[in-house]
Coordinates of N, CA, C and O in Angstrom, one line a residue:
X1 N -23.0 -69.7 4.5 CA -24.4 -69.6 4.9 C -24.6 -68.3 5.5 O -23.7 -67.5 5.9
X2 N -25.9 -68.0 5.8 CA -26.3 -66.7 6.3 C -25.8 -66.6 7.8 O -25.5 -65.5 8.2
X3 N -25.9 -67.7 8.5 CA -25.5 -67.6 9.9 C -24.0 -67.3 10.1 O -23.6 -66.5 10.9
X4 N -23.1 -67.8 9.2 CA -21.7 -67.5 9.3 C -21.4 -66.1 8.9 O -20.5 -65.4 9.4
X5 N -22.2 -65.5 7.9 CA -22.0 -64.1 7.5 C -22.4 -63.2 8.7 O -21.7 -62.2 8.9
X6 N -23.4 -63.5 9.4 CA -23.8 -62.7 10.6 C -22.7 -62.8 11.6 O -22.4 -61.7 12.2
X7 N -22.2 -63.9 11.9 CA -21.1 -64.1 12.9 C -19.9 -63.3 12.5 O -19.3 -62.6 13.3
X8 N -19.5 -63.3 11.2 CA -18.4 -62.6 10.7 C -18.6 -61.1 10.9 O -17.6 -60.3 11.2
X9 N -19.8 -60.6 10.7 CA -20.0 -59.1 10.8 C -20.0 -58.7 12.3 O -19.7 -57.6 12.6
X10 N -20.4 -59.6 13.2 CA -20.4 -59.3 14.6 C -19.1 -59.5 15.3 O -18.9 -59.0 16.4
X11 N -18.1 -60.2 14.7 CA -16.9 -60.5 15.4 C -16.1 -59.3 15.8 O -15.7 -59.3 17.0
X12 N -15.9 -58.2 15.0 CA -15.2 -57.1 15.5 C -15.9 -56.4 16.7 O -15.3 -56.0 17.7
X13 N -17.3 -56.4 16.7 CA -18.0 -55.8 17.8 C -17.8 -56.6 19.0 O -17.6 -56.1 20.1
X14 N -17.9 -58.0 18.9 CA -17.7 -58.8 20.0 C -16.3 -58.8 20.6 O -16.1 -58.8 21.8
X15 N -15.3 -58.6 19.7 CA -13.9 -58.5 20.1 C -13.8 -57.2 21.0 O -13.1 -57.2 22.0
X16 N -14.5 -56.1 20.5 CA -14.4 -54.9 21.3 C -15.1 -55.0 22.6 O -14.5 -54.5 23.6
X17 N -16.2 -55.7 22.7 CA -16.8 -55.9 24.0 C -15.9 -56.8 24.9 O -15.8 -56.5 26.1
X18 N -15.3 -57.8 24.3 CA -14.4 -58.6 25.1 C -13.2 -57.8 25.7 O -12.9 -58.0 26.8
X19 N -12.7 -56.9 24.9 CA -11.6 -56.0 25.4 C -12.0 -55.2 26.5 O -11.4 -55.0 27.5
X20 N -13.3 -54.6 26.4 CA -13.8 -53.8 27.5 C -14.0 -54.6 28.7 O -13.7 -54.1 29.8
X21 N -14.6 -55.8 28.6 CA -14.8 -56.6 29.8 C -13.5 -57.1 30.5 O -13.4 -57.1 31.7
X22 N -12.5 -57.4 29.7 CA -11.2 -57.7 30.3 C -10.6 -56.5 31.0 O -10.1 -56.6 32.1
X23 N -10.7 -55.3 30.4 CA -10.2 -54.1 31.1 C -11.0 -53.8 32.4 O -10.4 -53.5 33.4
X24 N -12.3 -54.0 32.3 CA -13.1 -53.8 33.5 C -12.8 -54.8 34.6 O -12.7 -54.4 35.8
X25 N -12.5 -56.0 34.2 CA -12.2 -57.0 35.2 C -10.8 -56.8 35.9 O -10.7 -56.9 37.1
X26 N -9.8 -56.3 35.1 CA -8.5 -56.0 35.7 C -8.7 -54.8 36.6 O -8.0 -54.7 37.6
X27 N -9.5 -53.8 36.2 CA -9.7 -52.6 37.0 C -10.4 -52.9 38.3 O -10.1 -52.4 39.3
X28 N -11.3 -53.9 38.2 CA -12.1 -54.3 39.4 C -11.2 -54.9 40.4 O -11.3 -54.7 41.6
X29 N -10.3 -55.8 39.9 CA -9.3 -56.4 40.8 C -8.4 -55.4 41.5 O -8.1 -55.5 42.7
X30 N -7.9 -54.5 40.7 CA -7.1 -53.4 41.2 C -7.8 -52.5 42.2 O -7.3 -52.0 43.2
X31 N -9.1 -52.2 41.9 CA -9.9 -51.4 42.8 C -10.1 -52.1 44.1 O -10.1 -51.4 45.2
X32 N -10.3 -53.4 44.1 CA -10.4 -54.2 45.3 C -9.2 -54.0 46.2 O -9.3 -53.9 47.4
X33 N -8.0 -54.0 45.6 CA -6.8 -53.8 46.3 C -6.5 -52.4 46.8 O -6.1 -52.2 47.9
X34 N -6.9 -51.4 46.0 CA -6.5 -50.1 46.3 C -7.5 -49.2 47.0 O -7.1 -48.2 47.6
X35 N -8.8 -49.6 47.0 CA -9.8 -48.7 47.6 C -9.6 -48.5 49.1 O -10.0 -47.4 49.6
X36 N -9.1 -49.5 49.9 CA -9.0 -49.2 51.3 C -8.0 -48.0 51.6 O -8.1 -47.3 52.6
X37 N -7.0 -47.9 50.7 CA -6.0 -46.8 50.9 C -6.7 -45.4 50.7 O -6.6 -44.6 51.6
X38 N -7.5 -45.3 49.6 CA -8.1 -44.0 49.4 C -9.3 -43.8 50.4 O -9.5 -42.6 50.7
X39 N -9.9 -44.9 50.8 CA -10.9 -44.7 51.8 C -10.4 -44.1 53.1 O -11.0 -43.2 53.7
X40 N -9.2 -44.6 53.6 CA -8.6 -44.1 54.8 C -8.2 -42.6 54.7 O -8.2 -41.9 55.7
X41 N -7.9 -42.2 53.5 CA -7.5 -40.8 53.2 C -8.7 -39.9 53.1 O -8.8 -38.8 53.7
X42 N -9.6 -40.2 52.2 CA -10.6 -39.3 51.7 C -11.9 -39.3 52.6 O -12.6 -38.2 52.7
X43 N -12.3 -40.4 53.2 CA -13.5 -40.4 54.0 C -13.4 -39.5 55.2 O -14.3 -38.7 55.5
X44 N -12.3 -39.5 56.0 CA -12.2 -38.6 57.1 C -12.1 -37.1 56.6 O -12.7 -36.2 57.3
X45 N -11.6 -36.8 55.5 CA -11.5 -35.5 55.0 C -12.9 -35.0 54.6 O -13.3 -33.8 54.9
X46 N -13.8 -35.9 54.1 CA -15.1 -35.5 53.7 C -16.0 -35.2 54.9 O -17.0 -34.5 54.8
X47 N -15.7 -35.7 56.1 CA -16.5 -35.5 57.3 C -16.3 -34.0 57.7 O -17.2 -33.5 58.4
X48 N -15.3 -33.4 57.4 CA -15.0 -32.0 57.8 C -15.6 -31.0 56.8 O -15.7 -29.8 57.2
X49 N -16.0 -31.4 55.7 CA -16.5 -30.4 54.7 C -17.7 -31.0 54.0 O -18.6 -31.6 54.6
X50 N -17.8 -30.7 52.7 CA -18.9 -31.1 51.9 C -18.8 -32.6 51.6 O -17.8 -33.1 51.1
X51 N -19.8 -33.4 52.1 CA -19.8 -34.8 52.0 C -19.8 -35.3 50.5 O -19.0 -36.2 50.2
X52 N -20.6 -34.7 49.7 CA -20.6 -35.1 48.3 C -19.3 -34.8 47.5 O -18.9 -35.6 46.7
X53 N -18.7 -33.7 47.8 CA -17.4 -33.4 47.2 C -16.3 -34.4 47.7 O -15.5 -34.9 46.9
X54 N -16.4 -34.8 48.9 CA -15.5 -35.8 49.5 C -15.7 -37.2 48.8 O -14.8 -37.9 48.5
X55 N -17.0 -37.5 48.6 CA -17.3 -38.8 48.0 C -16.9 -38.8 46.5 O -16.3 -39.8 46.1
X56 N -17.1 -37.7 45.9 CA -16.6 -37.6 44.5 C -15.1 -37.7 44.4 O -14.6 -38.4 43.5
X57 N -14.4 -37.0 45.3 CA -12.9 -37.1 45.3 C -12.5 -38.6 45.6 O -11.5 -39.1 45.0
X58 N -13.2 -39.2 46.5 CA -12.9 -40.6 46.8 C -13.0 -41.5 45.6 O -12.2 -42.4 45.4
X59 N -14.1 -41.4 44.9 CA -14.4 -42.2 43.7 C -13.3 -42.0 42.7 O -12.7 -42.9 42.1
X60 N -13.0 -40.7 42.4 CA -12.0 -40.4 41.3 C -10.7 -40.9 41.7 O -10.0 -41.5 40.9
X61 N -10.3 -40.6 43.0 CA -8.9 -41.1 43.4 C -8.8 -42.6 43.4 O -7.8 -43.1 43.1
X62 N -9.9 -43.3 43.8 CA -9.9 -44.7 43.9 C -9.7 -45.3 42.4 O -9.0 -46.2 42.2
X63 N -10.5 -44.7 41.5 CA -10.4 -45.2 40.1 C -9.0 -44.9 39.5 O -8.4 -45.8 38.8
X64 N -8.4 -43.8 39.8 CA -7.1 -43.4 39.3 C -6.0 -44.4 39.9 O -5.1 -44.9 39.2
X65 N -6.1 -44.6 41.2 CA -5.2 -45.5 41.9 C -5.3 -46.9 41.4 O -4.3 -47.6 41.2
X66 N -6.6 -47.3 41.2 CA -6.8 -48.7 40.6 C -6.2 -48.8 39.2 O -5.7 -49.9 38.9
X67 N -6.3 -47.8 38.4 CA -5.8 -47.8 37.1 C -4.2 -48.0 37.2 O -3.6 -48.8 36.4
X68 N -3.6 -47.2 38.1 CA -2.2 -47.4 38.3 C -1.8 -48.8 38.8 O -0.8 -49.3 38.3
X69 N -2.5 -49.3 39.7 CA -2.3 -50.6 40.2 C -2.5 -51.7 39.1 O -1.7 -52.6 38.9
X70 N -3.5 -51.5 38.2 CA -3.7 -52.4 37.1 C -2.5 -52.3 36.1 O -2.0 -53.4 35.6
X71 N -1.9 -51.1 35.9 CA -0.8 -51.0 35.0 C 0.4 -51.7 35.7 O 1.2 -52.4 35.0
X72 N 0.6 -51.6 37.0 CA 1.7 -52.2 37.7 C 1.5 -53.8 37.6 O 2.5 -54.5 37.4
X73 N 0.3 -54.3 37.8 CA 0.1 -55.7 37.7 C 0.4 -56.3 36.4 O 0.8 -57.4 36.3
X74 N 0.2 -55.5 35.3 CA 0.6 -56.0 34.0 C 2.1 -56.1 33.8 O 2.5 -57.0 33.0
X75 N 2.9 -55.3 34.5 CA 4.3 -55.3 34.4 C 4.9 -56.5 35.2 O 6.0 -56.9 34.9
X76 N 4.2 -57.0 36.2 CA 4.8 -58.1 37.0 C 4.6 -59.4 36.3 O 3.5 -59.7 35.9
X77 N 5.7 -60.2 36.1 CA 5.5 -61.4 35.4 C 4.7 -62.4 36.2 O 4.8 -62.5 37.4
X78 N 4.0 -63.3 35.5 CA 3.3 -64.4 36.1 C 4.2 -65.4 36.6 O 5.2 -65.8 36.0
X79 N 4.0 -66.0 37.8 CA 4.9 -67.0 38.3 C 4.7 -68.3 37.5 O 3.6 -68.7 37.0
X80 N 5.8 -69.0 37.4 CA 5.8 -70.3 36.7 C 6.5 -71.3 37.6 O 7.4 -71.0 38.3
X81 N 6.1 -72.5 37.5 CA 6.7 -73.6 38.2 C 7.9 -74.2 37.4 O 7.8 -74.3 36.2
X82 N 9.0 -74.4 38.1 CA 10.2 -75.0 37.5 C 10.0 -76.5 37.5 O 9.5 -77.1 38.5
X83 N 10.5 -77.1 36.5 CA 10.5 -78.6 36.4 C 11.6 -79.1 37.3 O 12.7 -78.6 37.4
X84 N 11.3 -80.2 38.1 CA 12.3 -80.8 38.9 C 13.4 -81.4 38.1 O 13.2 -82.0 37.0
X85 N 14.6 -81.1 38.5 CA 15.8 -81.7 37.8 C 16.0 -83.1 38.1 O 15.9 -83.6 39.3
X86 N 16.3 -83.9 37.1 CA 16.5 -85.3 37.3 C 18.0 -85.5 37.8 O 18.9 -84.9 37.3
X87 N 18.2 -86.5 38.7 CA 19.5 -86.8 39.2 C 20.3 -87.6 38.3 O 20.0 -88.3 37.5

């Protein structure tokens, strides 16, 4: 039918959108974990000089650190529960 043909044509596009959303979600979680570190480093530095340059450095460093944390989180295996052994 025409509806299934439209769905088949949109599937690669939707798959691409799904991959982008998953990547953004993992980066968001990593950014939540890592941004306090970069905030402690870059915000005091920006008070001594150009505020906008410090803010830009903060954003770039936070995103880079979040990307590294996201890569690290992918390498850590998910925990699993062991089944209780029968006596």
